[in-house]
Amino acid sequence: MSLKVLVGCKRVIDYAVKIRVRPDKLGVVTDGVKHSMNPFDEIAVEEAVRLREKKLAKEIVVVSCGPAQAAETIRTALAMGADRGYHVDIPANQMDTLQPIHVSKILAKLAEKEKADIVMLGKQAIDDDSNQTAQMTAALLDWPQGVFASKVDKDDQGLTVVREIDGGLETVKLTLPAVLSADLRLNEPRYATLPNIMKAKKKKVDKVTPGDLGVDISPRIEVVSVEDPPVREAGQSVADVDELVGKLKEKGF
Ligand code: AMP
């Protein structure tokens, strides 16, 4: 059986950018800041492309829910080897209140519409660090989930997934269809080559709204305040253990 894989790719502030809190303290500065595909989603795309290269997958459909610029994130995934895409249009001013439950509902609808066999996501988006979307998408679809995957193998029964869990690795067998989320060690994503970037421009991207899919994205949270982490106090060097013990005693430890 050749599988159809739906991959979720979020456009996030690039991991190397120093994040700045907005003056109104209701979010972080995004204007004029470099954005990229969420790094775990690059791993998810890579895994889907490898499944197709092994002739286990027949089609890779990428989905990004975001403002106009999310189209660039979709093109990156298409240049890595995905076949076509959905841009789910979210106005920029609604991104702050777009929550994993909204994205999960959108992904679940598209998975049903596309009759996907695997929904492949990143384990977490590095902007909000929610780590909820894969789990909730699986729950909404009532499909098995293999989250924090560091190895995925297919056999006649379904998938065998090695998961990174606290203190070790867990191996689970899943029937298809299933939802997976990619952990860091699953693979090393490829860079898109120039010819593939050119080819990606011709691939099909459908633009839809959450409303088209019957999903209500009205805010369920209100951001009350966003703060910088407290600045760490400067440390002190000590010459030896005796001096360290002396200083600790002075401070009442
Ligand atoms: P999160 O639960 O927000 O940490 O996100 C986990 C994964 O869900 C991400 O790595 C993506 O694969 C997917 N995801 C989250 N938000 C979006 C989005 N706006 N568009 C597409 N996929 C998303």
Coordinates of C-alpha atoms and ligand atoms in Angstrom, one line a residue:
M1 CA 0.0 0.0 0.0
S2 CA 1.3 3.4 -0.9
L3 CA 0.6 6.1 1.6
K4 CA -0.6 9.6 1.4
V5 CA 1.1 11.8 4.0
L6 CA -0.1 15.2 5.2
V7 CA 2.6 17.3 6.8
G8 CA 2.1 20.3 9.0
C9 CA 4.6 23.1 8.6
K10 CA 4.5 26.3 10.8
R11 CA 6.2 29.5 9.9
V12 CA 8.0 30.7 13.1
I13 CA 10.6 33.3 14.1
D14 CA 14.0 31.8 13.0
Y15 CA 15.7 29.8 15.9
A16 CA 18.8 32.1 15.7
V17 CA 16.9 35.4 16.2
K18 CA 17.1 37.1 19.5
I19 CA 13.5 37.5 20.6
R20 CA 12.3 40.9 21.7
V21 CA 9.2 41.6 23.7
R22 CA 6.9 44.3 22.1
P23 CA 6.7 47.6 23.9
D24 CA 3.0 46.9 24.7
K25 CA 4.1 43.6 26.4
L26 CA 1.3 41.7 24.6
G27 CA 3.5 39.7 22.3
V28 CA 7.0 39.6 20.7
V29 CA 8.3 41.7 17.8
T30 CA 7.6 39.9 14.5
D31 CA 7.9 42.8 12.0
G32 CA 11.1 42.8 10.0
V33 CA 12.3 39.7 11.9
K34 CA 13.6 36.6 10.0
H35 CA 11.2 33.7 9.9
S36 CA 11.7 30.1 8.8
M37 CA 10.0 26.8 8.8
N38 CA 9.8 25.4 12.4
P39 CA 12.9 23.1 12.6
F40 CA 10.9 20.0 13.8
D41 CA 8.7 20.4 10.7
E42 CA 11.7 20.3 8.4
I43 CA 12.4 16.9 10.0
A44 CA 8.7 15.9 9.4
V45 CA 8.9 16.9 5.7
E46 CA 12.3 15.0 5.4
E47 CA 10.7 11.8 6.9
A48 CA 7.8 12.0 4.5
V49 CA 10.1 12.5 1.5
R50 CA 12.2 9.5 2.6
L51 CA 9.0 7.4 2.8
R52 CA 8.3 8.4 -0.8
E53 CA 11.8 7.7 -1.9
K54 CA 11.4 4.2 -0.4
K55 CA 8.2 3.9 -2.4
L56 CA 6.2 3.6 0.8
A57 CA 4.4 7.0 0.3
K58 CA 2.8 8.1 -3.0
E59 CA 2.0 11.7 -2.2
I60 CA 3.0 14.4 0.3
V61 CA 0.6 17.2 1.0
V62 CA 2.0 20.1 3.1
V63 CA -0.3 22.4 5.2
S64 CA 0.6 25.7 6.7
C65 CA -1.8 27.8 8.7
G66 CA -0.6 31.4 8.8
P67 CA -0.5 34.8 7.2
A68 CA 0.4 35.5 3.5
Q69 CA 4.1 34.8 4.2
A70 CA 3.3 31.2 5.2
A71 CA 3.2 30.6 1.4
E72 CA 7.0 30.8 1.5
T73 CA 7.2 28.1 4.2
I74 CA 5.0 25.9 1.9
R75 CA 7.4 26.5 -1.0
T76 CA 10.3 25.5 1.1
A77 CA 8.6 22.1 1.9
L78 CA 7.7 21.7 -1.8
A79 CA 11.4 22.4 -2.7
M80 CA 12.4 19.7 -0.2
G81 CA 10.1 17.2 -2.1
A82 CA 6.5 17.6 -1.0
D83 CA 4.0 17.4 -3.9
R84 CA 1.4 20.1 -3.2
G85 CA 0.2 22.3 -0.5
Y86 CA -2.6 24.0 1.4
H87 CA -2.2 27.5 2.6
V88 CA -4.8 28.0 5.4
D89 CA -5.1 31.7 5.5
I90 CA -4.9 33.2 9.0
P91 CA -4.8 37.0 9.2
A92 CA -1.6 38.2 10.8
N93 CA -3.5 39.8 13.7
Q94 CA -5.1 36.5 14.6
M95 CA -1.8 34.5 14.8
D96 CA -1.3 35.4 18.5
T97 CA -4.6 33.8 19.5
L98 CA -4.4 30.8 17.0
Q99 CA -4.1 27.9 19.3
P100 CA -3.1 24.2 18.8
I101 CA -6.8 23.2 19.1
H102 CA -7.6 25.4 16.1
V103 CA -4.7 24.0 14.1
S104 CA -5.7 20.5 15.1
K105 CA -9.2 20.9 13.9
I106 CA -7.9 22.3 10.6
L107 CA -5.5 19.4 10.2
A108 CA -8.1 16.8 11.1
K109 CA -10.5 18.3 8.5
L110 CA -7.9 18.2 5.8
A111 CA -6.7 14.7 6.8
E112 CA -10.3 13.5 6.3
K113 CA -10.8 15.4 3.1
E114 CA -7.5 14.1 1.6
K115 CA -8.0 10.6 3.0
A116 CA -4.5 10.8 4.4
D117 CA -2.8 7.7 5.9
I118 CA -0.3 9.6 8.0
V119 CA -0.4 13.1 9.5
M120 CA 3.2 14.0 10.2
L121 CA 3.9 17.0 12.4
G122 CA 6.8 18.4 14.4
K123 CA 6.9 17.5 18.1
Q124 CA 6.6 21.2 18.9
A125 CA 6.6 24.6 17.4
I126 CA 9.5 26.6 18.8
D127 CA 7.6 29.8 19.1
D128 CA 4.8 28.8 21.5
D129 CA 6.4 25.5 22.7
S130 CA 2.9 24.0 23.0
N131 CA 3.6 20.4 22.0
Q132 CA -0.2 19.7 21.7
T133 CA -1.1 19.7 18.0
A134 CA -0.2 16.1 17.1
Q135 CA -1.8 14.7 20.2
M136 CA -5.1 16.7 19.7
T137 CA -5.2 15.9 16.0
A138 CA -5.0 12.2 16.8
A139 CA -7.7 12.6 19.4
L140 CA -10.0 14.5 17.0
L141 CA -9.6 11.9 14.3
D142 CA -9.6 9.0 16.8
W143 CA -6.4 7.7 15.2
P144 CA -3.4 6.2 17.0
Q145 CA -0.5 8.5 17.7
G146 CA 3.3 8.0 17.7
V147 CA 4.7 11.2 19.1
F148 CA 8.4 12.2 19.6
A149 CA 9.3 9.7 16.9
S150 CA 13.0 9.0 16.4
K151 CA 12.5 6.0 14.0
V152 CA 9.6 5.1 11.8
D153 CA 9.3 1.7 9.9
K154 CA 6.5 0.4 7.9
D155 CA 5.3 -3.2 7.6
D156 CA 2.2 -4.9 6.4
Q157 CA 0.4 -4.3 9.7
G158 CA 1.1 -0.6 9.9
L159 CA 4.0 1.4 11.5
T160 CA 6.6 0.6 14.1
V161 CA 7.7 3.8 15.8
V162 CA 10.5 4.3 18.2
R163 CA 9.7 7.2 20.6
E164 CA 11.9 9.3 22.7
I165 CA 10.6 9.2 26.3
D166 CA 12.0 10.2 29.6
G167 CA 14.9 8.0 30.4
G168 CA 14.9 6.0 27.2
L169 CA 13.2 4.8 24.1
E170 CA 9.8 3.2 23.7
T171 CA 8.8 1.1 20.6
V172 CA 5.2 1.1 19.7
K173 CA 3.2 -0.5 16.8
L174 CA 0.5 1.5 15.2
T175 CA -2.3 0.7 12.8
L176 CA -2.9 3.1 9.9
P177 CA -4.1 5.8 9.6
A178 CA -2.0 7.4 12.3
V179 CA -0.6 10.7 13.5
L180 CA 3.2 11.0 14.1
S181 CA 5.3 13.8 15.5
A182 CA 9.0 14.1 14.6
D183 CA 11.7 14.4 17.3
L184 CA 15.2 15.8 16.7
R185 CA 17.0 12.5 16.1
L186 CA 14.5 11.2 13.5
N187 CA 16.7 12.4 10.6
E188 CA 18.8 15.3 9.3
P189 CA 16.7 17.3 6.8
R190 CA 18.1 18.0 3.4
Y191 CA 18.7 21.4 1.9
A192 CA 16.6 22.2 -1.1
T193 CA 18.6 22.4 -4.3
L194 CA 18.2 25.2 -6.8
P195 CA 16.6 23.0 -9.5
N196 CA 14.1 21.8 -6.9
I197 CA 13.4 25.4 -5.7
M198 CA 12.6 26.2 -9.3
K199 CA 10.4 23.1 -9.7
A200 CA 8.6 24.0 -6.4
K201 CA 7.3 27.2 -7.9
K202 CA 5.1 25.2 -10.3
K203 CA 3.6 22.9 -7.7
K204 CA 0.0 23.5 -6.7
V205 CA -1.0 25.3 -3.6
D206 CA -4.6 25.7 -2.6
K207 CA -5.6 28.6 -0.5
V208 CA -8.4 28.0 1.9
T209 CA -9.8 29.7 5.0
P210 CA -10.6 28.1 8.4
G211 CA -14.3 28.9 7.6
D212 CA -14.1 26.9 4.3
L213 CA -13.2 23.9 6.4
G214 CA -15.9 24.7 9.0
V215 CA -13.4 25.6 11.7
D216 CA -14.0 28.5 14.0
I217 CA -10.8 30.2 15.1
S218 CA -12.2 32.9 17.3
P219 CA -9.9 33.5 20.3
R220 CA -10.3 31.3 23.4
I221 CA -7.4 33.0 25.2
E222 CA -6.5 36.6 26.0
V223 CA -2.8 37.4 26.2
V224 CA -2.4 39.3 29.4
S225 CA 1.3 40.0 29.4
V226 CA 4.5 38.8 27.9
E227 CA 7.7 39.3 29.9
D228 CA 11.4 38.8 29.3
P229 CA 13.0 36.1 31.4
P230 CA 14.6 37.6 34.6
V231 CA 18.2 38.7 33.9
R232 CA 20.6 36.2 35.5
E233 CA 22.8 37.8 38.2
A234 CA 26.6 37.8 37.6
G235 CA 28.4 34.9 39.1
Q236 CA 31.6 34.9 41.2
S237 CA 34.8 32.9 40.7
V238 CA 36.4 31.2 43.7
A239 CA 40.0 30.0 43.9
D240 CA 39.3 26.6 45.7
V241 CA 36.7 24.5 47.5
D242 CA 37.6 26.2 50.9
E243 CA 36.7 29.6 49.5
L244 CA 33.5 28.2 48.0
V245 CA 32.4 26.7 51.3
G246 CA 33.3 29.9 53.1
K247 CA 31.2 31.9 50.7
L248 CA 28.2 29.5 51.0
K249 CA 28.4 29.7 54.8
E250 CA 28.5 33.5 54.6
K251 CA 25.2 33.4 52.6
G252 CA 23.6 31.1 55.2
F253 CA 23.6 27.9 53.1
Ligands
AMP1 P1 2.6 22.8 18.7 O1 1.6 21.9 19.3 O2 2.0 24.2 18.5 O3 3.9 22.8 19.5 O4 3.0 22.4 17.2 C1 3.3 21.0 17.0 C2 3.3 20.8 15.5 O5 2.0 21.1 14.9 C3 4.3 21.7 14.7 O6 5.6 21.2 14.7 C4 3.6 21.7 13.3 O7 4.0 20.5 12.6 C5 2.1 21.6 13.6 N1 1.6 23.0 13.6 C6 1.4 23.8 14.6 N2 1.0 25.0 14.2 C7 0.9 25.0 12.9 C8 0.5 25.9 11.9 N3 0.1 27.2 12.2 N4 0.5 25.4 10.6 C9 0.8 24.2 10.3 N5 1.2 23.3 11.2 C10 1.3 23.7 12.5

